Short mmCIF file of C-alpha atoms (C1' of nucleotides) in Angstrom, two decimals:
data_model
loop_
_atom_site.label_atom_id
_atom_site.label_comp_id
_atom_site.label_asym_id
_atom_site.label_seq_id
_atom_site.Cartn_x
_atom_site.Cartn_y
_atom_site.Cartn_z
CA MET F 1 114.99 -200.79 57.39
CA ALA F 2 117.69 -198.30 58.40
CA MET F 3 117.07 -196.20 55.29
CA GLU F 4 118.25 -192.62 55.54
CA ARG F 5 115.54 -190.14 56.33
CA ALA F 6 115.02 -187.50 53.65
CA THR F 7 115.33 -184.35 55.68
CA ARG F 8 117.86 -185.54 58.23
CA ARG F 9 120.84 -183.53 59.32
CA GLN F 10 124.27 -184.97 58.58
CA ARG F 11 126.18 -185.53 61.81
CA ALA F 12 129.55 -185.33 60.03
CA THR F 13 129.36 -181.54 59.89
CA PRO F 14 129.11 -179.97 63.35
CA ARG F 15 128.01 -176.54 62.16
CA LYS F 16 126.94 -173.65 64.30
CA GLY F 17 123.27 -174.20 64.89
CA ASP F 18 124.24 -177.28 66.84
CA LEU F 19 123.06 -175.78 70.10
CA ARG F 20 119.56 -175.94 68.71
CA GLU F 21 119.69 -179.66 69.27
CA GLN F 22 120.41 -179.05 72.93
CA ALA F 23 117.69 -176.43 73.06
CA ILE F 24 115.20 -178.95 71.69
CA LEU F 25 116.11 -181.54 74.29
CA ARG F 26 115.94 -178.92 77.02
CA ALA F 27 112.51 -177.79 75.82
CA ALA F 28 111.32 -181.39 75.68
CA GLU F 29 112.38 -182.17 79.23
CA GLU F 30 111.03 -178.88 80.50
CA LEU F 31 107.70 -179.63 78.86
CA LEU F 32 107.71 -183.17 80.17
CA GLU F 33 108.37 -182.18 83.78
CA ARG F 34 105.80 -179.41 83.82
CA GLU F 35 102.97 -180.45 81.54
CA GLY F 36 103.18 -184.22 81.07
CA VAL F 37 103.36 -186.54 78.12
CA GLU F 38 100.28 -185.72 76.05
CA PRO F 39 100.88 -181.97 75.95
CA MET F 40 104.43 -182.68 74.77
CA THR F 41 103.58 -182.35 71.09
CA VAL F 42 106.11 -181.64 68.37
CA GLU F 43 104.58 -178.21 67.94
CA ALA F 44 105.05 -177.46 71.65
CA ILE F 45 108.63 -178.70 71.71
CA ALA F 46 109.57 -176.68 68.65
CA THR F 47 107.97 -173.55 70.05
CA GLY F 48 109.76 -174.10 73.34
CA ALA F 49 113.03 -174.34 71.48
CA GLY F 50 112.31 -171.15 69.55
CA ILE F 51 111.85 -172.69 66.12
CA SER F 52 108.96 -173.81 63.96
CA ARG F 53 107.56 -177.32 63.82
CA GLY F 54 109.03 -178.11 60.44
CA SER F 55 112.46 -176.93 61.50
CA LEU F 56 112.58 -179.50 64.26
CA TYR F 57 112.57 -182.23 61.66
CA PHE F 58 115.89 -180.92 60.42
CA TYR F 59 117.49 -181.97 63.69
CA PHE F 60 115.47 -185.04 64.54
CA GLY F 61 113.85 -187.47 62.16
CA SER F 62 110.82 -187.97 64.36
CA LYS F 63 109.30 -187.22 67.71
CA GLN F 64 110.46 -190.60 68.94
CA GLU F 65 114.05 -189.68 68.15
CA VAL F 66 113.76 -186.61 70.33
CA LEU F 67 112.45 -188.68 73.22
CA THR F 68 115.08 -191.34 72.64
CA ALA F 69 117.88 -188.76 72.68
CA LEU F 70 116.51 -187.33 75.90
CA VAL F 71 116.37 -190.73 77.55
CA ALA F 72 119.82 -191.63 76.25
CA ARG F 73 121.28 -188.50 77.76
CA THR F 74 119.70 -189.19 81.14
CA LEU F 75 120.60 -192.86 81.27
CA ALA F 76 124.15 -192.11 80.21
CA ALA F 77 124.58 -190.03 83.34
CA LEU F 78 123.12 -192.77 85.49
CA THR F 79 125.26 -195.47 83.92
CA GLU F 80 128.35 -193.36 84.42
CA ASP F 81 127.66 -193.24 88.13
CA ALA F 82 127.14 -196.98 88.21
CA THR F 83 130.29 -197.65 86.23
CA ALA F 84 132.38 -195.40 88.43
CA PHE F 85 131.04 -197.37 91.34
CA THR F 86 132.04 -200.67 89.76
CA ASP F 87 135.66 -200.03 90.60
CA ASP F 88 135.03 -200.21 94.34
CA GLU F 89 135.41 -203.93 94.57
CA ALA F 90 136.97 -203.61 97.99
CA THR F 91 133.90 -202.12 99.64
CA PRO F 92 131.76 -204.53 101.65
CA PRO F 93 128.49 -205.73 100.04
CA HIS F 94 126.24 -203.79 102.38
CA GLU F 95 127.87 -200.50 101.52
CA ALA F 96 127.92 -201.34 97.83
CA ILE F 97 124.18 -201.96 97.85
CA GLU F 98 123.46 -198.81 99.80
CA HIS F 99 125.59 -196.80 97.41
CA ALA F 100 123.99 -198.17 94.27
CA ILE F 101 120.49 -197.59 95.59
CA SER F 102 121.43 -194.12 96.71
CA ARG F 103 122.74 -193.27 93.24
CA THR F 104 119.58 -194.59 91.65
CA GLU F 105 117.39 -192.66 94.04
CA HIS F 106 119.30 -189.51 93.23
CA MET F 107 118.66 -189.94 89.51
CA TRP F 108 114.96 -190.57 90.03
CA ARG F 109 114.76 -187.47 92.19
CA GLY F 110 116.34 -185.21 89.61
CA HIS F 111 114.86 -186.62 86.43
CA GLY F 112 111.84 -188.56 87.60
CA ARG F 113 109.60 -187.60 84.72
CA VAL F 114 112.13 -188.57 82.09
CA MET F 115 112.77 -191.87 83.84
CA ARG F 116 109.07 -192.61 84.08
CA THR F 117 108.47 -191.68 80.47
CA ALA F 118 111.34 -193.93 79.44
CA VAL F 119 109.73 -196.85 81.24
CA ASP F 120 106.33 -196.07 79.77
CA HIS F 121 107.68 -196.00 76.22
CA ALA F 122 110.20 -198.82 76.51
CA ALA F 123 107.67 -201.27 75.13
CA VAL F 124 106.56 -199.19 72.17
CA ILE F 125 109.85 -197.53 71.16
CA PRO F 126 112.41 -200.29 70.68
CA GLU F 127 115.38 -197.98 70.93
CA ILE F 128 114.30 -196.77 74.35
CA GLY F 129 113.69 -200.34 75.39
CA HIS F 130 117.25 -201.22 74.44
CA LEU F 131 118.66 -198.27 76.32
CA TRP F 132 116.74 -199.20 79.43
CA THR F 133 117.54 -202.89 79.44
CA ALA F 134 121.18 -202.07 78.74
CA THR F 135 121.26 -199.82 81.76
CA VAL F 136 119.63 -202.42 83.97
CA ALA F 137 122.06 -205.00 82.56
CA THR F 138 124.96 -202.85 83.65
CA PHE F 139 123.58 -202.63 87.15
CA THR F 140 122.86 -206.35 87.15
CA LYS F 141 126.43 -207.14 86.22
CA VAL F 142 127.83 -205.02 89.04
CA MET F 143 125.38 -206.30 91.61
CA THR F 144 125.97 -209.89 90.60
CA GLY F 145 129.57 -209.41 91.66
CA VAL F 146 128.41 -207.96 94.96
CA LEU F 147 126.13 -210.90 95.64
CA VAL F 148 128.89 -213.35 94.78
CA ARG F 149 131.23 -211.62 97.20
CA ALA F 150 128.45 -211.91 99.76
CA GLY F 151 128.54 -215.67 99.40
CA ILE F 152 125.77 -216.40 96.89
CA PRO F 153 126.56 -219.15 94.33
CA ASP F 154 127.93 -217.79 91.07
CA GLY F 155 125.95 -219.97 88.65
CA ASP F 156 123.35 -219.39 85.99
CA GLY F 157 120.49 -221.15 87.74
CA PRO F 158 117.30 -219.32 88.77
CA ALA F 159 118.49 -219.18 92.40
CA ASP F 160 122.06 -218.07 91.70
CA ALA F 161 123.64 -214.66 91.95
CA ALA F 162 123.01 -213.49 88.39
CA ALA F 163 119.30 -214.31 88.41
CA LEU F 164 118.80 -212.83 91.86
CA ALA F 165 120.65 -209.65 90.96
CA HIS F 166 118.65 -209.36 87.74
CA THR F 167 115.31 -209.62 89.47
CA LEU F 168 116.34 -207.41 92.37
CA CYS F 169 117.53 -204.71 90.00
CA TRP F 170 114.21 -204.74 88.19
CA MET F 171 112.53 -204.65 91.60
CA THR F 172 114.49 -201.55 92.52
CA GLU F 173 113.59 -199.92 89.24
CA ARG F 174 109.93 -200.68 89.78
CA ALA F 175 109.97 -199.49 93.36
CA PHE F 176 111.34 -196.10 92.40
CA TYR F 177 109.00 -195.86 89.43
CA GLN F 178 106.07 -196.53 91.72
CA ALA F 179 107.27 -194.10 94.34
CA ALA F 180 107.95 -191.38 91.77
CA ALA F 181 104.47 -191.79 90.29
CA GLN F 182 102.74 -191.03 93.59
CA PRO F 183 101.18 -187.62 94.15
CA VAL F 184 103.59 -187.14 97.05
CA PRO F 185 106.69 -189.20 96.19
CA ASP F 186 108.60 -190.75 99.07
CA LEU F 187 111.80 -191.94 97.44
CA PRO F 188 113.68 -192.45 100.74
CA ARG F 189 111.07 -194.91 101.95
CA ALA F 190 111.28 -196.84 98.69
CA ALA F 191 115.05 -196.88 98.99
CA ALA F 192 114.83 -198.13 102.57
CA THR F 193 112.52 -201.00 101.67
CA CYS F 194 114.65 -202.01 98.70
CA THR F 195 117.77 -201.94 100.83
CA GLU F 196 116.08 -204.11 103.46
CA ILE F 197 115.19 -206.71 100.84
CA TRP F 198 118.66 -206.74 99.30
CA PHE F 199 120.09 -207.20 102.80
CA ARG F 200 117.69 -209.99 103.66
CA VAL F 201 118.56 -211.79 100.44
CA ILE F 202 122.20 -211.66 101.48
CA ASN F 203 121.71 -212.39 105.18
CA HIS F 204 119.63 -215.50 104.87
CA ARG F 205 119.86 -218.73 106.82
CA ALA F 206 120.01 -221.87 104.76
CA MET J 1 84.53 -184.27 84.02
CA ALA J 2 82.48 -187.45 84.10
CA MET J 3 80.00 -186.07 81.59
CA GLU J 4 77.89 -188.67 79.87
CA ARG J 5 79.15 -189.63 76.44
CA ALA J 6 76.74 -188.70 73.65
CA THR J 7 76.44 -192.03 71.88
CA ARG J 8 76.76 -194.39 74.83
CA ARG J 9 74.51 -197.32 75.48
CA GLN J 10 72.35 -197.40 78.61
CA ARG J 11 73.15 -200.40 80.78
CA ALA J 12 69.65 -200.51 82.32
CA THR J 13 68.22 -202.31 79.30
CA PRO J 14 70.02 -205.60 78.56
CA ARG J 15 68.83 -205.92 74.97
CA LYS J 16 69.78 -208.60 72.51
CA GLY J 17 72.80 -207.27 70.74
CA ASP J 18 74.60 -207.54 74.06
CA LEU J 19 76.90 -210.26 72.78
CA ARG J 20 78.41 -207.71 70.45
CA GLU J 21 80.16 -206.22 73.44
CA GLN J 22 81.77 -209.58 74.11
CA ALA J 23 82.59 -209.97 70.44
CA ILE J 24 84.37 -206.64 70.50
CA LEU J 25 86.46 -207.60 73.52
CA ARG J 26 87.22 -210.95 71.97
CA ALA J 27 88.29 -209.31 68.72
CA ALA J 28 90.44 -206.84 70.62
CA GLU J 29 92.28 -209.53 72.57
CA GLU J 30 92.65 -211.69 69.49
CA LEU J 31 94.13 -208.75 67.63
CA LEU J 32 96.38 -207.87 70.53
CA GLU J 33 97.80 -211.36 70.90
CA ARG J 34 98.43 -211.86 67.22
CA GLU J 35 99.30 -208.47 65.76
CA GLY J 36 100.40 -206.23 68.59
CA VAL J 37 99.35 -202.86 69.90
CA GLU J 38 99.78 -200.50 66.95
CA PRO J 39 97.79 -202.66 64.50
CA MET J 40 94.99 -202.78 67.06
CA THR J 41 93.11 -199.83 65.59
CA VAL J 42 89.44 -199.14 66.12
CA GLU J 43 88.81 -200.00 62.50
CA ALA J 44 90.51 -203.39 62.93
CA ILE J 45 88.67 -204.18 66.15
CA ALA J 46 85.30 -203.30 64.64
CA THR J 47 85.98 -205.38 61.55
CA GLY J 48 87.07 -208.28 63.71
CA ALA J 49 83.81 -208.02 65.63
CA GLY J 50 81.79 -207.96 62.41
CA ILE J 51 80.59 -204.38 62.60
CA SER J 52 81.63 -201.03 61.19
CA ARG J 53 83.90 -198.56 62.90
CA GLY J 54 81.13 -196.15 63.79
CA SER J 55 79.03 -198.90 65.28
CA LEU J 56 81.69 -199.68 67.84
CA TYR J 57 81.11 -196.30 69.39
CA PHE J 58 77.62 -197.39 70.27
CA TYR J 59 79.07 -199.91 72.70
CA PHE J 60 82.20 -198.13 73.87
CA GLY J 61 82.76 -194.42 74.18
CA SER J 62 86.36 -194.65 73.06
CA LYS J 63 89.17 -196.98 72.16
CA GLN J 64 90.52 -196.58 75.69
CA GLU J 65 87.25 -197.87 77.09
CA VAL J 66 87.58 -201.04 75.04
CA LEU J 67 91.08 -201.61 76.34
CA THR J 68 90.03 -200.81 79.87
CA ALA J 69 87.16 -203.29 79.74
CA LEU J 70 89.50 -205.96 78.42
CA VAL J 71 92.00 -205.35 81.21
CA ALA J 72 89.25 -205.25 83.80
CA ARG J 73 87.95 -208.62 82.65
CA THR J 74 91.40 -210.19 82.83
CA LEU J 75 92.35 -208.73 86.19
CA ALA J 76 89.00 -209.72 87.66
CA ALA J 77 89.84 -213.35 86.95
CA LEU J 78 93.28 -212.97 88.49
CA THR J 79 91.94 -211.23 91.59
CA GLU J 80 89.35 -213.92 92.04
CA ASP J 81 92.08 -216.54 92.20
CA ALA J 82 94.00 -214.46 94.70
CA THR J 83 90.93 -213.86 96.86
CA ALA J 84 90.00 -217.51 96.91
CA PHE J 85 93.51 -218.16 98.08
CA THR J 86 93.18 -215.65 100.88
CA ASP J 87 91.05 -218.04 102.87
CA ASP J 88 93.86 -220.52 103.31
CA GLU J 89 95.25 -218.89 106.41
CA ALA J 90 96.27 -222.26 107.79
CA THR J 91 98.72 -223.04 105.01
CA PRO J 92 102.38 -222.44 105.87
CA PRO J 93 104.03 -219.30 104.43
CA HIS J 94 106.22 -221.20 101.96
CA GLU J 95 103.28 -222.91 100.35
CA ALA J 96 101.26 -219.72 100.33
CA ILE J 97 104.02 -217.93 98.46
CA GLU J 98 104.45 -220.73 95.97
CA HIS J 99 100.74 -220.86 95.35
CA ALA J 100 100.38 -217.13 94.79
CA ILE J 101 103.30 -217.03 92.39
CA SER J 102 101.98 -220.06 90.58
CA ARG J 103 98.59 -218.41 90.11
CA THR J 104 100.22 -215.26 88.81
CA GLU J 105 102.43 -217.21 86.42
CA HIS J 106 99.37 -218.99 85.11
CA MET J 107 97.64 -215.72 84.32
CA TRP J 108 100.69 -214.32 82.56
CA ARG J 109 100.96 -217.47 80.51
CA GLY J 110 97.36 -217.35 79.29
CA HIS J 111 96.94 -213.60 78.82
CA GLY J 112 100.48 -212.28 78.60
CA ARG J 113 99.77 -209.72 75.93
CA VAL J 114 96.81 -208.24 77.77
CA MET J 115 98.81 -208.08 80.98
CA ARG J 116 101.72 -206.40 79.25
CA THR J 117 99.48 -203.94 77.47
CA ALA J 118 97.83 -203.13 80.75
CA VAL J 119 101.20 -202.31 82.30
CA ASP J 120 102.24 -200.26 79.29
CA HIS J 121 99.09 -198.15 79.40
CA ALA J 122 98.71 -197.90 83.17
CA ALA J 123 100.51 -194.57 83.15
CA VAL J 124 98.56 -192.98 80.32
CA ILE J 125 95.07 -194.38 80.95
CA PRO J 126 94.18 -193.59 84.56
CA GLU J 127 91.41 -196.17 84.75
CA ILE J 128 93.80 -198.96 83.80
CA GLY J 129 96.30 -197.64 86.32
CA HIS J 130 93.67 -197.86 89.03
CA LEU J 131 92.70 -201.39 88.07
CA TRP J 132 96.31 -202.50 88.15
CA THR J 133 97.24 -200.88 91.44
CA ALA J 134 94.06 -202.22 92.98
CA THR J 135 95.01 -205.73 91.92
CA VAL J 136 98.51 -205.38 93.28
CA ALA J 137 97.03 -203.94 96.47
CA THR J 138 94.91 -207.05 96.89
CA PHE J 139 97.94 -209.27 96.52
CA THR J 140 99.90 -207.03 98.87
CA LYS J 141 97.26 -207.33 101.54
CA VAL J 142 97.25 -211.12 101.35
CA MET J 143 101.01 -211.42 101.27
CA THR J 144 101.42 -209.01 104.16
CA GLY J 145 99.49 -211.51 106.26
CA VAL J 146 101.75 -214.28 105.06
CA LEU J 147 104.87 -212.34 105.97
CA VAL J 148 103.49 -211.51 109.40
CA ARG J 149 102.75 -215.18 110.02
CA ALA J 150 106.34 -215.85 108.97
CA GLY J 151 107.56 -213.65 111.79
CA ILE J 152 108.11 -210.28 110.11
CA PRO J 153 107.06 -207.23 112.20
CA ASP J 154 103.56 -206.00 111.43
CA GLY J 155 104.23 -202.26 111.36
CA ASP J 156 104.06 -199.51 108.79
CA GLY J 157 107.77 -198.78 108.64
CA PRO J 158 109.81 -199.26 105.46
CA ALA J 159 111.24 -202.55 106.76
CA ASP J 160 107.99 -204.01 108.07
CA ALA J 161 105.72 -206.62 106.53
CA ALA J 162 103.43 -204.30 104.58
CA ALA J 163 106.24 -202.41 102.88
CA LEU J 164 108.16 -205.58 102.09
CA ALA J 165 105.08 -207.29 100.67
CA HIS J 166 104.28 -204.22 98.59
CA THR J 167 107.71 -204.06 97.01
CA LEU J 168 107.96 -207.82 96.56
CA CYS J 169 104.59 -207.91 94.81
CA TRP J 170 105.70 -205.21 92.41
CA MET J 171 108.92 -207.16 91.93
CA THR J 172 106.94 -210.25 91.00
CA GLU J 173 104.85 -208.28 88.56
CA ARG J 174 107.94 -206.82 86.95
CA ALA J 175 109.70 -210.18 86.78
CA PHE J 176 106.82 -211.76 84.89
CA TYR J 177 106.42 -208.73 82.68
CA GLN J 178 110.08 -208.94 81.77
CA ALA J 179 109.96 -212.65 81.19
CA ALA J 180 106.81 -212.41 79.08
CA ALA J 181 108.37 -209.69 76.92
CA GLN J 182 111.28 -211.89 75.88
CA PRO J 183 111.32 -213.50 72.44
CA VAL J 184 111.34 -216.88 74.16
CA PRO J 185 109.55 -216.37 77.47
CA ASP J 186 110.69 -218.49 80.41
CA LEU J 187 108.00 -217.92 83.00
CA PRO J 188 109.03 -220.88 85.20
CA ARG J 189 112.50 -219.47 85.64
CA ALA J 190 111.09 -216.08 86.60
CA ALA J 191 108.80 -217.80 89.06
CA ALA J 192 111.69 -219.75 90.56
CA THR J 193 113.80 -216.66 91.09
CA CYS J 194 110.91 -214.74 92.63
CA THR J 195 110.15 -217.63 94.95
CA GLU J 196 113.79 -217.79 96.02
CA ILE J 197 113.78 -214.09 96.90
CA TRP J 198 110.50 -214.33 98.83
CA PHE J 199 111.93 -217.28 100.74
CA ARG J 200 115.18 -215.53 101.48
CA VAL J 201 113.32 -212.50 102.77
CA ILE J 202 111.50 -214.80 105.18
CA ASN J 203 114.43 -216.99 106.13
CA HIS J 204 116.88 -214.33 107.08
CA ARG J 205 119.24 -214.16 110.04
CA ALA J 206 119.14 -211.00 112.08
"C1'" DG Q 1 131.47 -156.51 46.22
"C1'" DC Q 2 129.77 -160.71 44.34
"C1'" DA Q 3 128.61 -165.24 43.27
"C1'" DC Q 4 128.23 -169.68 45.23
"C1'" DA Q 5 127.48 -173.64 48.52
"C1'" DG Q 6 125.92 -175.27 52.38
"C1'" DA Q 7 123.22 -174.71 56.55
"C1'" DT Q 8 118.99 -173.44 58.56
"C1'" DT Q 9 114.33 -172.16 58.59
"C1'" DC Q 10 109.73 -171.60 56.99
"C1'" DT Q 11 105.03 -172.46 54.83
"C1'" DA Q 12 101.96 -175.64 52.84
"C1'" DC Q 13 100.29 -180.08 52.12
"C1'" DA Q 14 99.10 -185.19 52.61
"C1'" DC Q 15 98.10 -189.07 55.57
"C1'" DG Q 16 96.13 -191.75 59.19
"C1'" DG Q 17 93.48 -192.49 63.14
"C1'" DC Q 18 89.96 -190.98 66.45
"C1'" DG Q 19 85.50 -189.36 67.64
"C1'" DC Q 20 80.88 -187.34 66.44
"C1'" DA Q 21 76.46 -186.31 63.78
"C1'" DG Q 22 72.70 -187.61 61.59
"C1'" DA Q 23 70.29 -190.68 58.61
"C1'" DT Q 24 68.83 -195.47 58.09
"C1'" DT Q 25 67.63 -200.04 59.15
"C1'" DT Q 26 66.49 -203.60 62.28
"C1'" DT Q 27 64.35 -205.20 66.44
"C1'" DT Q 28 61.27 -205.00 70.21
"C1'" DT Q 29 57.14 -203.38 72.47
"C1'" DT Q 30 52.33 -202.26 72.71
"C1'" DA T 1 50.46 -202.41 62.52
"C1'" DA T 2 52.30 -198.51 64.55
"C1'" DA T 3 55.49 -196.55 67.49
"C1'" DA T 4 59.55 -196.63 70.15
"C1'" DA T 5 63.88 -198.14 71.04
"C1'" DA T 6 68.03 -200.49 69.67
"C1'" DA T 7 71.57 -201.15 66.47
"C1'" DT T 8 74.12 -199.98 62.44
"C1'" DC T 9 75.89 -197.31 58.64
"C1'" DT T 10 78.02 -193.42 55.92
"C1'" DG T 11 80.25 -189.28 55.94
"C1'" DC T 12 82.55 -185.33 58.12
"C1'" DG T 13 85.89 -182.74 61.00
"C1'" DC T 14 89.80 -182.53 64.14
"C1'" DC T 15 94.38 -183.19 65.63
"C1'" DG T 16 99.02 -184.59 65.36
"C1'" DT T 17 102.74 -186.50 62.58
"C1'" DG T 18 105.85 -186.44 58.83
"C1'" DT T 19 107.34 -184.58 54.06
"C1'" DA T 20 108.21 -181.37 50.06
"C1'" DG T 21 109.94 -177.64 48.30
"C1'" DA T 22 110.77 -172.87 48.47
"C1'" DA T 23 113.09 -169.09 50.94
"C1'" DT T 24 116.63 -167.10 53.95
"C1'" DC T 25 120.78 -166.86 56.33
"C1'" DT T 26 125.78 -167.74 56.70
"C1'" DG T 27 130.34 -167.96 55.52
"C1'" DT T 28 134.00 -168.30 51.71
"C1'" DG T 29 136.86 -167.65 47.72
"C1'" DC T 30 137.91 -164.43 44.21
#
DNA sequence: GCACAGATTCTACACGGCGCAGATTTTTTT
DNA sequence: AAAAAAATCTGCGCCGTGTAGAATCTGTGC
């Protein structure tokens, strides 16, 4: 099903009008942050980027591809932060957790609408779903290591480090999503509650 | 903006063809479970209910209203379970948690596609968003009481019972959503991991 | 300067799905 | 049986996506 689209630009030739692609993504995010999802029509994006509707299809094969590229760009930045943080294996678990949550909060603060839109479309646009689960998987991997270092069994059972990290990462995602969706977002409070839960999971008594 | 829809049926007169409304909802859920979201077009729903496309608009003002009614019906059943469970204030926290999670798992098992669709559309259809948050709020209220009885401070800070219950309820929702979205869903495992986290939050050492 | 190739853009059209209008038929009421 | 209300149908118009093909702009070799 990966047939080549008819009017799709060849990536092998990085010609001049390449900045148009960036302009389109910029216009899309701008539109998303200010107007919302429904007003973000192809017509509106194209106009925002200074071209006509048909011209946009020279750069992107569909509206979904535009959204996917936008999400990919945002998640790439987030993943980079998380990966850079992976190296700090010497830092104590508590600080590692606080740092990861802080990084996540920062991303939700700066690109909340893109993050929310990604979540909303993850189910209906497979590519976005893959990007999102891959990002969460990266976090899960890192945090699994943190939990193990904190003394939680390193197995594959439902009560072992990997499963706990997996669910706690999705919890953190959801908490920030919820907080960001409020009329008056309170990301710090969400971060504080998440941190408390992560800590309690670590500091438990058998 | 709550103007009355032109071709909308008056609820004050419970005439005969009332079972059509049920047939429509049944057809919608049937279609949702078997085909997915995109194939669930108004045309398909109407055909499944044995009427023509235009006729459907006599019963529901829009496609969104059909979906909203379907979600409302499903969540009403879930909330009823949770409310009936509220009365058991004598049961110990561990059992209360297990029971609540078990009830939730049961609902996701029987109506997973409706639940997932509800989550996916909560952001874009306000009415569904309200229904969902209201349901989670009900659970949060109950579970806050459980956490308080387990010894967690009953304040409104980010580390107090209400905030913890809120985030843990959203975590549970997300865990089941994730599990249900897998090619081979493993709800019991999701339930086990959630239970473990709830327990660890309760059984922590200062 | 000129012809050519590729890149970039535009206008115009077709398709699919939603929602509405008005006519028509069935059902209920009196 | 007549009238009113309920229920259903057919057909139309709108909006947004995606595509086709023509037109323009750009650089390049001669």
